[in-house]
Amino acid sequence: MKTQTKIDPKLDLVLERFVDAPRELVWEALTKPEHLKEWYMPRQWGKVARCELDTRPGGIFRIDIIVGNGQEVPNLGCVLEAVPMERLVWTSMLFPGYRPAVFDDVPITAIMTLKSEGSGTRYVFTALHRDTDDLEKNKASGWLEGTNIALDQFVAHVQSMKK
């Protein structure tokens, strides 16, 4: 089931990149743990400690990171929707199996879409927030900067997969 989401610029962030690669490669980099580990965390800030992704609705989305001081930070969510080569949606508001989440961080629902564009792919990442306070907390925390860095790493990683 493909859901439609109305984007609210007061609550949501939309970031996009053109990736000079076919959707199949972009999808693989987005959904395979061995690839997610390579780009998800800004390298200058830390690294991915463990990664698990089950793209079935209700499946696990887990990318635990190690930040610069060595602290491990869990990042656990639930996949809501996956349309291969087109769309992946997950949320930190739920744990796998649609279980209610308990969290210390600012929760988001992430929507990633892929569209063919010429010989490449248009990748759009949308982060939905509960309210303006959550959006502002994410911006102030460095999350937005880190997400932009990770997206640049994502594009570079997909490029390296073409070789």
PDB file of C-alpha atoms in Angstrom:
ATOM      1  CA  MET A   1       0.000   0.000   0.000  1.00  0.00           C
ATOM      2  CA  LYS A   2       1.535   3.296  -1.072  1.00  0.00           C
ATOM      3  CA  THR A   3       0.641   6.062   1.351  1.00  0.00           C
ATOM      4  CA  GLN A   4       0.510   9.733   0.427  1.00  0.00           C
ATOM      5  CA  THR A   5       1.877  12.250   2.867  1.00  0.00           C
ATOM      6  CA  LYS A   6       1.232  15.955   2.801  1.00  0.00           C
ATOM      7  CA  ILE A   7       4.481  17.765   3.541  1.00  0.00           C
ATOM      8  CA  ASP A   8       4.237  20.650   6.002  1.00  0.00           C
ATOM      9  CA  PRO A   9       7.255  22.984   5.707  1.00  0.00           C
ATOM     10  CA  LYS A  10       6.690  24.079   9.327  1.00  0.00           C
ATOM     11  CA  LEU A  11       7.176  20.497  10.559  1.00  0.00           C
ATOM     12  CA  ASP A  12       9.070  18.561   7.914  1.00  0.00           C
ATOM     13  CA  LEU A  13      12.479  18.617   6.292  1.00  0.00           C
ATOM     14  CA  VAL A  14      12.951  17.569   2.680  1.00  0.00           C
ATOM     15  CA  LEU A  15      16.443  16.877   1.355  1.00  0.00           C
ATOM     16  CA  GLU A  16      17.217  15.583  -2.095  1.00  0.00           C
ATOM     17  CA  ARG A  17      20.120  14.507  -4.221  1.00  0.00           C
ATOM     18  CA  PHE A  18      20.659  13.404  -7.783  1.00  0.00           C
ATOM     19  CA  VAL A  19      22.551  10.115  -7.900  1.00  0.00           C
ATOM     20  CA  ASP A  20      24.247   9.263 -11.193  1.00  0.00           C
ATOM     21  CA  ALA A  21      23.322   5.588 -10.925  1.00  0.00           C
ATOM     22  CA  PRO A  22      20.307   3.391 -11.675  1.00  0.00           C
ATOM     23  CA  ARG A  23      17.574   3.001  -9.059  1.00  0.00           C
ATOM     24  CA  GLU A  24      18.567  -0.622  -8.441  1.00  0.00           C
ATOM     25  CA  LEU A  25      21.974   0.448  -7.099  1.00  0.00           C
ATOM     26  CA  VAL A  26      20.493   3.305  -5.081  1.00  0.00           C
ATOM     27  CA  TRP A  27      17.922   0.935  -3.549  1.00  0.00           C
ATOM     28  CA  GLU A  28      20.644  -1.572  -2.681  1.00  0.00           C
ATOM     29  CA  ALA A  29      22.722   1.125  -0.937  1.00  0.00           C
ATOM     30  CA  LEU A  30      19.612   2.253   0.950  1.00  0.00           C
ATOM     31  CA  THR A  31      18.425  -1.171   2.125  1.00  0.00           C
ATOM     32  CA  LYS A  32      21.427  -3.499   2.542  1.00  0.00           C
ATOM     33  CA  PRO A  33      23.139  -3.309   5.956  1.00  0.00           C
ATOM     34  CA  GLU A  34      26.619  -3.767   4.478  1.00  0.00           C
ATOM     35  CA  HIS A  35      26.062  -0.601   2.444  1.00  0.00           C
ATOM     36  CA  LEU A  36      24.231   1.394   5.144  1.00  0.00           C
ATOM     37  CA  LYS A  37      27.278   0.933   7.400  1.00  0.00           C
ATOM     38  CA  GLU A  38      29.404   2.728   4.814  1.00  0.00           C
ATOM     39  CA  TRP A  39      27.449   5.967   4.581  1.00  0.00           C
ATOM     40  CA  TYR A  40      24.837   6.381   7.336  1.00  0.00           C
ATOM     41  CA  MET A  41      26.996   8.092   9.979  1.00  0.00           C
ATOM     42  CA  PRO A  42      29.128  11.144   9.123  1.00  0.00           C
ATOM     43  CA  ARG A  43      32.650   9.700   9.224  1.00  0.00           C
ATOM     44  CA  GLN A  44      34.122  12.662  11.088  1.00  0.00           C
ATOM     45  CA  TRP A  45      31.547  12.205  13.871  1.00  0.00           C
ATOM     46  CA  GLY A  46      31.672   8.451  14.454  1.00  0.00           C
ATOM     47  CA  LYS A  47      30.788   5.116  12.887  1.00  0.00           C
ATOM     48  CA  VAL A  48      28.029   2.534  12.622  1.00  0.00           C
ATOM     49  CA  ALA A  49      28.344  -0.157  15.303  1.00  0.00           C
ATOM     50  CA  ARG A  50      25.606  -2.473  14.028  1.00  0.00           C
ATOM     51  CA  CYS A  51      22.973  -2.378  11.362  1.00  0.00           C
ATOM     52  CA  GLU A  52      19.868  -4.437  10.702  1.00  0.00           C
ATOM     53  CA  LEU A  53      17.051  -3.793   8.233  1.00  0.00           C
ATOM     54  CA  ASP A  54      14.046  -5.929   7.390  1.00  0.00           C
ATOM     55  CA  THR A  55      12.056  -4.106   4.715  1.00  0.00           C
ATOM     56  CA  ARG A  56       8.820  -5.947   5.423  1.00  0.00           C
ATOM     57  CA  PRO A  57       6.140  -3.784   7.078  1.00  0.00           C
ATOM     58  CA  GLY A  58       6.659  -4.096  10.825  1.00  0.00           C
ATOM     59  CA  GLY A  59      10.294  -5.051  10.231  1.00  0.00           C
ATOM     60  CA  ILE A  60      13.265  -3.748  12.115  1.00  0.00           C
ATOM     61  CA  PHE A  61      15.201  -0.613  11.185  1.00  0.00           C
ATOM     62  CA  ARG A  62      18.259  -0.514  13.435  1.00  0.00           C
ATOM     63  CA  ILE A  63      21.434   1.449  12.999  1.00  0.00           C
ATOM     64  CA  ASP A  64      23.369   1.823  16.241  1.00  0.00           C
ATOM     65  CA  ILE A  65      26.178   4.356  16.064  1.00  0.00           C
ATOM     66  CA  ILE A  66      29.359   5.069  17.987  1.00  0.00           C
ATOM     67  CA  VAL A  67      29.962   8.774  18.398  1.00  0.00           C
ATOM     68  CA  GLY A  68      33.338  10.508  18.681  1.00  0.00           C
ATOM     69  CA  ASN A  69      33.705   9.969  22.449  1.00  0.00           C
ATOM     70  CA  GLY A  70      33.137   6.206  22.041  1.00  0.00           C
ATOM     71  CA  GLN A  71      29.563   6.246  23.351  1.00  0.00           C
ATOM     72  CA  GLU A  72      27.224   3.837  21.578  1.00  0.00           C
ATOM     73  CA  VAL A  73      23.870   5.360  20.632  1.00  0.00           C
ATOM     74  CA  PRO A  74      21.004   3.027  19.699  1.00  0.00           C
ATOM     75  CA  ASN A  75      18.811   3.947  16.750  1.00  0.00           C
ATOM     76  CA  LEU A  76      15.834   1.615  16.535  1.00  0.00           C
ATOM     77  CA  GLY A  77      12.660   1.919  14.508  1.00  0.00           C
ATOM     78  CA  CYS A  78       9.990   0.112  12.549  1.00  0.00           C
ATOM     79  CA  VAL A  79       9.560  -0.171   8.789  1.00  0.00           C
ATOM     80  CA  LEU A  80       6.118   1.020   7.766  1.00  0.00           C
ATOM     81  CA  GLU A  81       6.305   0.587   4.006  1.00  0.00           C
ATOM     82  CA  ALA A  82       8.705  -0.655   1.354  1.00  0.00           C
ATOM     83  CA  VAL A  83       8.047  -0.506  -2.372  1.00  0.00           C
ATOM     84  CA  PRO A  84      11.221  -1.886  -3.991  1.00  0.00           C
ATOM     85  CA  MET A  85      13.117   0.641  -6.100  1.00  0.00           C
ATOM     86  CA  GLU A  86      10.553   3.361  -5.220  1.00  0.00           C
ATOM     87  CA  ARG A  87       9.903   4.048  -1.557  1.00  0.00           C
ATOM     88  CA  LEU A  88      11.011   3.162   1.964  1.00  0.00           C
ATOM     89  CA  VAL A  89       9.258   4.503   5.071  1.00  0.00           C
ATOM     90  CA  TRP A  90      10.332   3.904   8.670  1.00  0.00           C
ATOM     91  CA  THR A  91       9.635   5.554  12.007  1.00  0.00           C
ATOM     92  CA  SER A  92      11.373   5.821  15.354  1.00  0.00           C
ATOM     93  CA  MET A  93       7.938   6.268  16.959  1.00  0.00           C
ATOM     94  CA  LEU A  94       7.468   2.495  16.845  1.00  0.00           C
ATOM     95  CA  PHE A  95       9.709  -0.450  17.551  1.00  0.00           C
ATOM     96  CA  PRO A  96       9.709  -3.532  15.281  1.00  0.00           C
ATOM     97  CA  GLY A  97       6.381  -5.341  15.133  1.00  0.00           C
ATOM     98  CA  TYR A  98       4.608  -1.971  15.547  1.00  0.00           C
ATOM     99  CA  ARG A  99       5.376  -1.969  19.286  1.00  0.00           C
ATOM    100  CA  PRO A 100       5.124   1.456  20.982  1.00  0.00           C
ATOM    101  CA  ALA A 101       8.564   3.015  21.277  1.00  0.00           C
ATOM    102  CA  VAL A 102      10.280   4.533  24.278  1.00  0.00           C
ATOM    103  CA  PHE A 103      12.963   6.992  23.279  1.00  0.00           C
ATOM    104  CA  ASP A 104      15.178   9.781  24.535  1.00  0.00           C
ATOM    105  CA  ASP A 105      15.761  11.366  21.148  1.00  0.00           C
ATOM    106  CA  VAL A 106      13.603  13.449  18.816  1.00  0.00           C
ATOM    107  CA  PRO A 107      11.402  10.963  16.946  1.00  0.00           C
ATOM    108  CA  ILE A 108      10.867  11.154  13.200  1.00  0.00           C
ATOM    109  CA  THR A 109       9.167   9.297  10.421  1.00  0.00           C
ATOM    110  CA  ALA A 110      11.488   9.037   7.425  1.00  0.00           C
ATOM    111  CA  ILE A 111      10.248   8.747   3.858  1.00  0.00           C
ATOM    112  CA  MET A 112      12.754   7.950   1.144  1.00  0.00           C
ATOM    113  CA  THR A 113      11.676   7.998  -2.489  1.00  0.00           C
ATOM    114  CA  LEU A 114      13.523   7.101  -5.675  1.00  0.00           C
ATOM    115  CA  LYS A 115      12.619   8.235  -9.185  1.00  0.00           C
ATOM    116  CA  SER A 116      14.467   7.592 -12.408  1.00  0.00           C
ATOM    117  CA  GLU A 117      15.823  10.803 -13.896  1.00  0.00           C
ATOM    118  CA  GLY A 118      17.742  10.491 -17.144  1.00  0.00           C
ATOM    119  CA  SER A 119      20.495   7.945 -16.579  1.00  0.00           C
ATOM    120  CA  GLY A 120      20.340   8.390 -12.814  1.00  0.00           C
ATOM    121  CA  THR A 121      18.045   8.567  -9.827  1.00  0.00           C
ATOM    122  CA  ARG A 122      16.415  11.406  -7.903  1.00  0.00           C
ATOM    123  CA  TYR A 123      16.602  10.527  -4.190  1.00  0.00           C
ATOM    124  CA  VAL A 124      14.336  12.442  -1.801  1.00  0.00           C
ATOM    125  CA  PHE A 125      14.590  12.080   1.982  1.00  0.00           C
ATOM    126  CA  THR A 126      11.744  13.554   4.030  1.00  0.00           C
ATOM    127  CA  ALA A 127      11.776  13.690   7.832  1.00  0.00           C
ATOM    128  CA  LEU A 128       8.362  14.190   9.417  1.00  0.00           C
ATOM    129  CA  HIS A 129       8.322  15.708  12.918  1.00  0.00           C
ATOM    130  CA  ARG A 130       5.590  15.768  15.575  1.00  0.00           C
ATOM    131  CA  ASP A 131       5.719  19.504  16.097  1.00  0.00           C
ATOM    132  CA  THR A 132       7.820  22.623  15.542  1.00  0.00           C
ATOM    133  CA  ASP A 133       9.710  22.072  18.814  1.00  0.00           C
ATOM    134  CA  ASP A 134      10.959  18.683  17.573  1.00  0.00           C
ATOM    135  CA  LEU A 135      11.970  20.189  14.234  1.00  0.00           C
ATOM    136  CA  GLU A 136      13.893  22.991  15.938  1.00  0.00           C
ATOM    137  CA  LYS A 137      15.573  20.532  18.356  1.00  0.00           C
ATOM    138  CA  ASN A 138      16.746  18.441  15.398  1.00  0.00           C
ATOM    139  CA  LYS A 139      18.095  21.487  13.593  1.00  0.00           C
ATOM    140  CA  ALA A 140      19.900  22.755  16.731  1.00  0.00           C
ATOM    141  CA  SER A 141      21.349  19.336  17.613  1.00  0.00           C
ATOM    142  CA  GLY A 142      23.367  19.005  14.427  1.00  0.00           C
ATOM    143  CA  TRP A 143      21.034  16.300  13.103  1.00  0.00           C
ATOM    144  CA  LEU A 144      20.289  18.286   9.928  1.00  0.00           C
ATOM    145  CA  GLU A 145      23.975  18.952   9.266  1.00  0.00           C
ATOM    146  CA  GLY A 146      24.783  15.287   9.896  1.00  0.00           C
ATOM    147  CA  THR A 147      21.977  14.122   7.628  1.00  0.00           C
ATOM    148  CA  ASN A 148      23.290  16.315   4.809  1.00  0.00           C
ATOM    149  CA  ILE A 149      26.795  14.909   5.315  1.00  0.00           C
ATOM    150  CA  ALA A 150      25.406  11.358   5.336  1.00  0.00           C
ATOM    151  CA  LEU A 151      23.481  12.040   2.106  1.00  0.00           C
ATOM    152  CA  ASP A 152      26.684  13.238   0.435  1.00  0.00           C
ATOM    153  CA  GLN A 153      28.407  10.062   1.658  1.00  0.00           C
ATOM    154  CA  PHE A 154      25.453   8.048   0.342  1.00  0.00           C
ATOM    155  CA  VAL A 155      25.835   9.530  -3.154  1.00  0.00           C
ATOM    156  CA  ALA A 156      29.611   8.890  -3.103  1.00  0.00           C
ATOM    157  CA  HIS A 157      29.058   5.311  -1.904  1.00  0.00           C
ATOM    158  CA  VAL A 158      26.561   4.566  -4.683  1.00  0.00           C
ATOM    159  CA  GLN A 159      29.069   5.989  -7.174  1.00  0.00           C
ATOM    160  CA  SER A 160      31.727   3.633  -5.820  1.00  0.00           C
ATOM    161  CA  MET A 161      29.339   0.674  -6.269  1.00  0.00           C
ATOM    162  CA  LYS A 162      29.205   1.349 -10.021  1.00  0.00           C
ATOM    163  CA  LYS A 163      32.874   0.458 -10.435  1.00  0.00           C
TER     164      LYS A 163
END
